[in-house]
PDB file of C-alpha atoms in Angstrom:
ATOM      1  CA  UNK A 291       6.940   4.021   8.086  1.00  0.00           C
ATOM      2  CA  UNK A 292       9.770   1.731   6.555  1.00  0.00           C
ATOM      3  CA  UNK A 293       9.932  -0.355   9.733  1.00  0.00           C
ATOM      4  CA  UNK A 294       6.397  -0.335  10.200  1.00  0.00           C
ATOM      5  CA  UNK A 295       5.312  -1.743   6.982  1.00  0.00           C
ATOM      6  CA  UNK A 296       8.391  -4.381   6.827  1.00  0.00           C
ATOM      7  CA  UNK A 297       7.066  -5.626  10.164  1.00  0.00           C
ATOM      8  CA  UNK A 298       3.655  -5.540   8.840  1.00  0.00           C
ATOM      9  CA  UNK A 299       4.508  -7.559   5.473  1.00  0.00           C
ATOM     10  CA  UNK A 300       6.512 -10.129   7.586  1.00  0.00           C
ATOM     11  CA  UNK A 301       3.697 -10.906   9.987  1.00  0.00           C
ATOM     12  CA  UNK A 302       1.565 -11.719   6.725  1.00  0.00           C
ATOM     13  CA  UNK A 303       3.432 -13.086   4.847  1.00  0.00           C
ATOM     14  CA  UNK A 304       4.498 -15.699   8.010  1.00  0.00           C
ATOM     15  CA  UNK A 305       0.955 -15.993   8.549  1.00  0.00           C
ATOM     16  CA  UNK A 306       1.107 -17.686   4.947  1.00  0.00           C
ATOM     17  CA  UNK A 307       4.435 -19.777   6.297  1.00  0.00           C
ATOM     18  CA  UNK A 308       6.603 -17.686   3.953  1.00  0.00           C
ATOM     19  CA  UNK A 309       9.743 -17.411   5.243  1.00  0.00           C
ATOM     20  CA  UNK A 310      12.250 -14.249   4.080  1.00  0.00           C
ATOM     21  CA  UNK A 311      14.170 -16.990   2.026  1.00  0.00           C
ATOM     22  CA  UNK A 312      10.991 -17.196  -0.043  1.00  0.00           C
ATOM     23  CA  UNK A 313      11.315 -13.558  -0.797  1.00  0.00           C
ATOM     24  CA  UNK A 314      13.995 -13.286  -3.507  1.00  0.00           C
ATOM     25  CA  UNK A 315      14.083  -9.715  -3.620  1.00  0.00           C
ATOM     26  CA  UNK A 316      14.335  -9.382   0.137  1.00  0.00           C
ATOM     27  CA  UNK A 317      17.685  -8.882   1.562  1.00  0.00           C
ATOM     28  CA  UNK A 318      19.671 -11.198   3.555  1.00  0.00           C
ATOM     29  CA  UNK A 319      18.051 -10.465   6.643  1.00  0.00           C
ATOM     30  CA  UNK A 320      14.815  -9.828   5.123  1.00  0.00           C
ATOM     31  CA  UNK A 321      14.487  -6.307   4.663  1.00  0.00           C
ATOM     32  CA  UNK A 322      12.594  -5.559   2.037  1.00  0.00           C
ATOM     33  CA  UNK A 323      15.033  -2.032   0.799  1.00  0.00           C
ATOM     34  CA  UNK A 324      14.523  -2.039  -2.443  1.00  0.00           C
ATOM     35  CA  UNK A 325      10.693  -1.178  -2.223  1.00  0.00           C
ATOM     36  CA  UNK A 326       9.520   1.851  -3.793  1.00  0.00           C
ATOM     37  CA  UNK A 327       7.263   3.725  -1.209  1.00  0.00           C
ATOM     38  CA  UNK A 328       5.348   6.831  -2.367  1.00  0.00           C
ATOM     39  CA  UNK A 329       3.819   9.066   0.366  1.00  0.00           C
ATOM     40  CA  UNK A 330       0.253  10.427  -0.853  1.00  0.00           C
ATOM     41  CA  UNK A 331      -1.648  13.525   0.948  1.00  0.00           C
ATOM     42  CA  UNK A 332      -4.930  13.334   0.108  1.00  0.00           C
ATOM     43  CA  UNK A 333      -7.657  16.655   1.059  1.00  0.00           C
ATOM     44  CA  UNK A 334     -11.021  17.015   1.027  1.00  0.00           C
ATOM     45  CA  UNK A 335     -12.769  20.114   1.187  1.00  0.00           C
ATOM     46  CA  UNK A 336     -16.211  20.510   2.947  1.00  0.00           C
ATOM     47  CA  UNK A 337     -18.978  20.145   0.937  1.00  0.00           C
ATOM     48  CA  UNK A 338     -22.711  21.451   1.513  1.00  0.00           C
ATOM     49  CA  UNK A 339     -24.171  18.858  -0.822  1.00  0.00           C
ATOM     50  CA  UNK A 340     -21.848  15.768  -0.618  1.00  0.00           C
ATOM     51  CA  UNK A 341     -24.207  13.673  -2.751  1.00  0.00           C
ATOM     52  CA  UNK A 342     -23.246  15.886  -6.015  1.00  0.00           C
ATOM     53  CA  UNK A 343     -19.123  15.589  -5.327  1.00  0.00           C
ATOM     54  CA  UNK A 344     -16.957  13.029  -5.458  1.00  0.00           C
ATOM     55  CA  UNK A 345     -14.268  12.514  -3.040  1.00  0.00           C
ATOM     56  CA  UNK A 346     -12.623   9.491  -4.138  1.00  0.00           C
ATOM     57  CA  UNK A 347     -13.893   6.516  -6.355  1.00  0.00           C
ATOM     58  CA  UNK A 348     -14.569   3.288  -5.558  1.00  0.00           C
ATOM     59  CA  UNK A 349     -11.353   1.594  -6.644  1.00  0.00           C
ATOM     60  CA  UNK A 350      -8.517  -0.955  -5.070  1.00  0.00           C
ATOM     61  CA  UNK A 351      -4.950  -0.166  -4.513  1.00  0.00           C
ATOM     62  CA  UNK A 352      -2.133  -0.976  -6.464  1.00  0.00           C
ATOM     63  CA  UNK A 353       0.275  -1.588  -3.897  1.00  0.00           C
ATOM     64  CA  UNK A 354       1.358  -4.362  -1.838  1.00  0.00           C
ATOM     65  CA  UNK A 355      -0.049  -2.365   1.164  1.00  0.00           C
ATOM     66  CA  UNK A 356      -1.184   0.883   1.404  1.00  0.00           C
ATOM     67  CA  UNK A 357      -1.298   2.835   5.340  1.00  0.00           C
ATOM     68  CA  UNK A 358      -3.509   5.302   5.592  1.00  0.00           C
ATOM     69  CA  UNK A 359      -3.543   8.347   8.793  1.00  0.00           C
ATOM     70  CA  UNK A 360      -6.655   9.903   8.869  1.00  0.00           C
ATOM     71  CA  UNK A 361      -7.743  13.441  10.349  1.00  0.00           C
ATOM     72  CA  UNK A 362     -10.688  13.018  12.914  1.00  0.00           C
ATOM     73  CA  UNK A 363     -13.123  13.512   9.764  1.00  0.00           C
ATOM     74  CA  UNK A 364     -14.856  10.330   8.780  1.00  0.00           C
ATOM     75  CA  UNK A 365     -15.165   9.999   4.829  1.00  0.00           C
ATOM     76  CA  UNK A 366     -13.291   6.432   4.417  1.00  0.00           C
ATOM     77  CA  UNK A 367     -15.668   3.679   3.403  1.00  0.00           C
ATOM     78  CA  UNK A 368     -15.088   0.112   2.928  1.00  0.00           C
ATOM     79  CA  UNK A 369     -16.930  -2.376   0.482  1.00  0.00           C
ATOM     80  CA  UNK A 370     -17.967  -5.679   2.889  1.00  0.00           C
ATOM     81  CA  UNK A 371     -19.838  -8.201   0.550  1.00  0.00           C
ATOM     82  CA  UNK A 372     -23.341  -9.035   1.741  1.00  0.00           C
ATOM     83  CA  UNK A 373     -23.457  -5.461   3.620  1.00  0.00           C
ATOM     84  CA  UNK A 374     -22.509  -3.030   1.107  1.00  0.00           C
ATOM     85  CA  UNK A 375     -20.528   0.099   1.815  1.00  0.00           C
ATOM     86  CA  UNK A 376     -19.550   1.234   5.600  1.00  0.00           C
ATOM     87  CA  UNK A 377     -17.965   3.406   6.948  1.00  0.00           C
ATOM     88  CA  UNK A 378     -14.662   3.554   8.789  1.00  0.00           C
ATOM     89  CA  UNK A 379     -14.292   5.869  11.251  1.00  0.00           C
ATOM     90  CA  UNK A 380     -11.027   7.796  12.609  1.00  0.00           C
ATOM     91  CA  UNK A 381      -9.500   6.634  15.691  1.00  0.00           C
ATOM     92  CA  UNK A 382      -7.665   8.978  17.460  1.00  0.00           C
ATOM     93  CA  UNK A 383      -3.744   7.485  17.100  1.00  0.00           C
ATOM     94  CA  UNK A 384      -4.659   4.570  15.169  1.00  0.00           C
ATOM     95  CA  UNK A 385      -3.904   3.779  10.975  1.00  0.00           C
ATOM     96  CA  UNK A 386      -6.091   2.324   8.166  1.00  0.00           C
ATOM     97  CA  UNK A 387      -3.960  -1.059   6.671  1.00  0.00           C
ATOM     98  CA  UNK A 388      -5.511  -1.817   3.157  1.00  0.00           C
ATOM     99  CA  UNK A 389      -4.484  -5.163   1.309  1.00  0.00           C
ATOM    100  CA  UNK A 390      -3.541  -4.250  -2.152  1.00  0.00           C
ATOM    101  CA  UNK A 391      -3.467  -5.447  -5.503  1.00  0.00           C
ATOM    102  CA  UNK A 392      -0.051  -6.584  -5.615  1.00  0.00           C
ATOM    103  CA  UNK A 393      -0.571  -8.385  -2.119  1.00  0.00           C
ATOM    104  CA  UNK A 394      -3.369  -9.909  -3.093  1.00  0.00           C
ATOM    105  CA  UNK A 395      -1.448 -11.012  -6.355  1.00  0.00           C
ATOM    106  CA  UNK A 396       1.708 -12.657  -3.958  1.00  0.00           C
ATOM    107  CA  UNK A 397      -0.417 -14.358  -2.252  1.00  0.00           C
ATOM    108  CA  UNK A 398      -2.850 -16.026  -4.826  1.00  0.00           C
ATOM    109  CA  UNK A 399      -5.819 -14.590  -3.915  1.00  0.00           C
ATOM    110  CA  UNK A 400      -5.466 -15.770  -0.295  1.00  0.00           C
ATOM    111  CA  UNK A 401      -5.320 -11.928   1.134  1.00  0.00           C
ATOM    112  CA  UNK A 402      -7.741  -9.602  -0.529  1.00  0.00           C
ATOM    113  CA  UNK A 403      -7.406  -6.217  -2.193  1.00  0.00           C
ATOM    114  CA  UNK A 404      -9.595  -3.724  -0.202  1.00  0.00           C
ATOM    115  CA  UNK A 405     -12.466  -1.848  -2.702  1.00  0.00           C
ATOM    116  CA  UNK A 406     -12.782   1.357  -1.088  1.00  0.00           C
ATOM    117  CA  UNK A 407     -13.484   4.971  -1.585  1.00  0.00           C
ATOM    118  CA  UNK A 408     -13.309   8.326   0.105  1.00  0.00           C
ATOM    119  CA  UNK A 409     -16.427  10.370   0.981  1.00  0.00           C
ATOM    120  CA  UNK A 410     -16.687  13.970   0.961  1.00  0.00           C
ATOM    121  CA  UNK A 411     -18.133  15.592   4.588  1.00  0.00           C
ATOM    122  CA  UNK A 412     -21.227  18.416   4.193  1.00  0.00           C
ATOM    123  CA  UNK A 413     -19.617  20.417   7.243  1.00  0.00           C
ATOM    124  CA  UNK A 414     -16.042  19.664   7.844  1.00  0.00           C
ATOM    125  CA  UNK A 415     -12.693  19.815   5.927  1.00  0.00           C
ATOM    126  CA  UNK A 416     -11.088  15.745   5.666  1.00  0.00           C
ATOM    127  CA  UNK A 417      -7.612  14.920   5.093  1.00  0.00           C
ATOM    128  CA  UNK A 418      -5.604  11.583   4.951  1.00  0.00           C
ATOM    129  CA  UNK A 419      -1.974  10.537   4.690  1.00  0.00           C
ATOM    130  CA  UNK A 420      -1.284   7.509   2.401  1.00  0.00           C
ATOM    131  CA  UNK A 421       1.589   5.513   2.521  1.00  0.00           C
ATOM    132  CA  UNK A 422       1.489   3.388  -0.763  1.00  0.00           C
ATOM    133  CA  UNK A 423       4.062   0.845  -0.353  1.00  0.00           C
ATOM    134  CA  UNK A 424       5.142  -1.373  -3.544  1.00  0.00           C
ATOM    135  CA  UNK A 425       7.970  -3.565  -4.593  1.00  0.00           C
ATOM    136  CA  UNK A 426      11.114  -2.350  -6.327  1.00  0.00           C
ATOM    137  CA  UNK A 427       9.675  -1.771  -9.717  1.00  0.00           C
ATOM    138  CA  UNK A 428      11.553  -4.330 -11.794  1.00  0.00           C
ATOM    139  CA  UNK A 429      10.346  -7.242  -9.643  1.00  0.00           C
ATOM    140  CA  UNK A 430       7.772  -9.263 -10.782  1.00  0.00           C
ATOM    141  CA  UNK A 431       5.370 -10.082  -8.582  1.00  0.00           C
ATOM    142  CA  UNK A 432       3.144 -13.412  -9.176  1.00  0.00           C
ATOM    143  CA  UNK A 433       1.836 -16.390  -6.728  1.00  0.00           C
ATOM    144  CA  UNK A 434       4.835 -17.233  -4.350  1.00  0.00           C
ATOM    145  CA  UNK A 435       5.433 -20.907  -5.588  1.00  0.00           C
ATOM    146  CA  UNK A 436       4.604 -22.504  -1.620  1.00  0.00           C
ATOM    147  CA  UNK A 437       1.325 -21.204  -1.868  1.00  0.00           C
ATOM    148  CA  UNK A 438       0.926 -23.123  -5.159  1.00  0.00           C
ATOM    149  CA  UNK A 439       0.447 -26.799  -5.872  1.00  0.00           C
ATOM    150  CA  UNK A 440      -1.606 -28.960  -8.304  1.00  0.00           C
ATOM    151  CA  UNK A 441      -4.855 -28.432  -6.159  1.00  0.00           C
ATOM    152  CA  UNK A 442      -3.669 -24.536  -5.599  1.00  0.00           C
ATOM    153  CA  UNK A 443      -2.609 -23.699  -9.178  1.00  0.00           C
ATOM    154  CA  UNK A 444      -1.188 -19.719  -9.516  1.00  0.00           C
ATOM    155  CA  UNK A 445      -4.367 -17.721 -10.406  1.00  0.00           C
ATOM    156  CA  UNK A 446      -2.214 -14.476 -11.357  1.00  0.00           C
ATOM    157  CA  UNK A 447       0.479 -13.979 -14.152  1.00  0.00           C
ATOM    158  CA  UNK A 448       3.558 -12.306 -13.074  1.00  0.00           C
ATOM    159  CA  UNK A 449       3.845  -8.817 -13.313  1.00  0.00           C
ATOM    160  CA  UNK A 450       6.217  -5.905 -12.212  1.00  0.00           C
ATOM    161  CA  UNK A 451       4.496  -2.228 -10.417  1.00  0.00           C
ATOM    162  CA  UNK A 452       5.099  -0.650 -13.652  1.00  0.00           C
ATOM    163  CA  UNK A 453       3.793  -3.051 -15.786  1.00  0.00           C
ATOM    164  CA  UNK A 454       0.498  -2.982 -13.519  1.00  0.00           C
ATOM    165  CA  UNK A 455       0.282   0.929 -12.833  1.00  0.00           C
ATOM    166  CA  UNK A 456       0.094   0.582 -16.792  1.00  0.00           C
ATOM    167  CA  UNK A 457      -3.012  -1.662 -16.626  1.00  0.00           C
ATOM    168  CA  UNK A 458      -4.474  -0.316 -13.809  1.00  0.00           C
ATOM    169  CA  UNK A 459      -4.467   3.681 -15.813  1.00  0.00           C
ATOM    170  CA  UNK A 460      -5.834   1.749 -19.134  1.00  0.00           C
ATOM    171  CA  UNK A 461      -8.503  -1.022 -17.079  1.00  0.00           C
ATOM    172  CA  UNK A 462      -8.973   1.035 -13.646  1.00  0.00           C
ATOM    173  CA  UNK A 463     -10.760  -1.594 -11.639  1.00  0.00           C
ATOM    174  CA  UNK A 464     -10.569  -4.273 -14.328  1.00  0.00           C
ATOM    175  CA  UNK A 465      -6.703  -4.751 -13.915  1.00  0.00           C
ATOM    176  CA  UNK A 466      -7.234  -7.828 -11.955  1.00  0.00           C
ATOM    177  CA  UNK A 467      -8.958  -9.403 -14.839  1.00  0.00           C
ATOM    178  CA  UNK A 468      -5.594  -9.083 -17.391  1.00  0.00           C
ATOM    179  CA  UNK A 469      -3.662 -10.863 -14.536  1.00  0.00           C
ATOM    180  CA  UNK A 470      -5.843 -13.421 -14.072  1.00  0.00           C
ATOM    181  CA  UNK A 471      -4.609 -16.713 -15.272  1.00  0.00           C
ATOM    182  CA  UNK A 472      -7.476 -18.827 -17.281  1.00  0.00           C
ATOM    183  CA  UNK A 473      -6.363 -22.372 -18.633  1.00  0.00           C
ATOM    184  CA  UNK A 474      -2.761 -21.798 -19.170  1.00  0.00           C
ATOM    185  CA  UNK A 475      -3.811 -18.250 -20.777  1.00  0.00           C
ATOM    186  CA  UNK A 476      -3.596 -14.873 -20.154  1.00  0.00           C
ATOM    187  CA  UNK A 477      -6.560 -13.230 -20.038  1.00  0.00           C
ATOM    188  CA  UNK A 478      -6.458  -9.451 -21.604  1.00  0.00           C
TER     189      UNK A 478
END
């Protein structure tokens, strides 16, 4: 999973023309070692009246990304603006890749956090593997400086994992809002 999700962060993050020079807690090479990856197993018992249970809230990821397995139970739903909630189903061999907070954070706004949330099933058990992948949790994380200019300004303060796990369990989905930069002030 390691390899996977350097790959992954490298292809976005060049998509952005960052280069792993730009990356000053990646090592020489690149490698991003230092993250702190937490594995997550998430289950979800059957339920005969899903509309009374909660699976999972509606919330964002605090992670730079986040890859989820899923058993061949759907239950994972996606928030697309203008369409509302919808569903994503499992595919046999294939992995979920959410954008999170921190992500969207690094790269000002230009890759967005995914709001999503976890359904429970009326007939059949669900379960899901989450890979939460952050940075080392002394790093702080803010708008890398070549995706900022005078027309581009950074629209995020810089904050560490820890510092933003802290939010996040006070503000839950609000977190965003006491990173947000406002007029050379913090908001929050």
């Amino acid at each position: 999973m390691n390899t996977l999700v350097n790959k992954l962060m490298w292809l976005i993050l060049g998509s952005l023309g960052i280069t792993k020079g730009d990356i000053k807690w990646a090592g020489p090479t690149g490698e991003l070692k230092e993250a702190c990856p937490v594995l997550q197993l998430n289950s979800y018992p059957a339920c005969p009246d899903p509309d009374r249970a909660m699976g999972l809230a509606a919330h964002t990821d605090s992670t730079l990304l986040t890859i989820l397995h899923q058993n061949n139970t759907s239950g994972l739903q996606v928030q697309r603006e203008g369409t509302g909630w919808v569903t994503v189903p499992p595919i046999r061999g294939a992995l979920v890749v959410n954008v999170g907070d921190l992500l969207h954070i690094l790269s000002n706004g230009l890759y967005s956090s995914v709001l999503h949330r976890a359904m429970v099933n009326r007939t059949q058990h669900r379960l899901s593997v989450a890979y939460l992948y952050g940075p080392p949790s002394n790093v702080r994380i803010s708008p890398l400086s070549k995706l900022t200019d005078s027309c581009h300004p950074p629209l995020y303060r810089p904050v560490t994992w820890s510092e933003y796990l802290g939010t996040k369990a006070i503000h839950f989905n609000k977190a965003f809002a006491c990173s947000v930069v406002c007029t050379e002030e913090w908001i929050c």
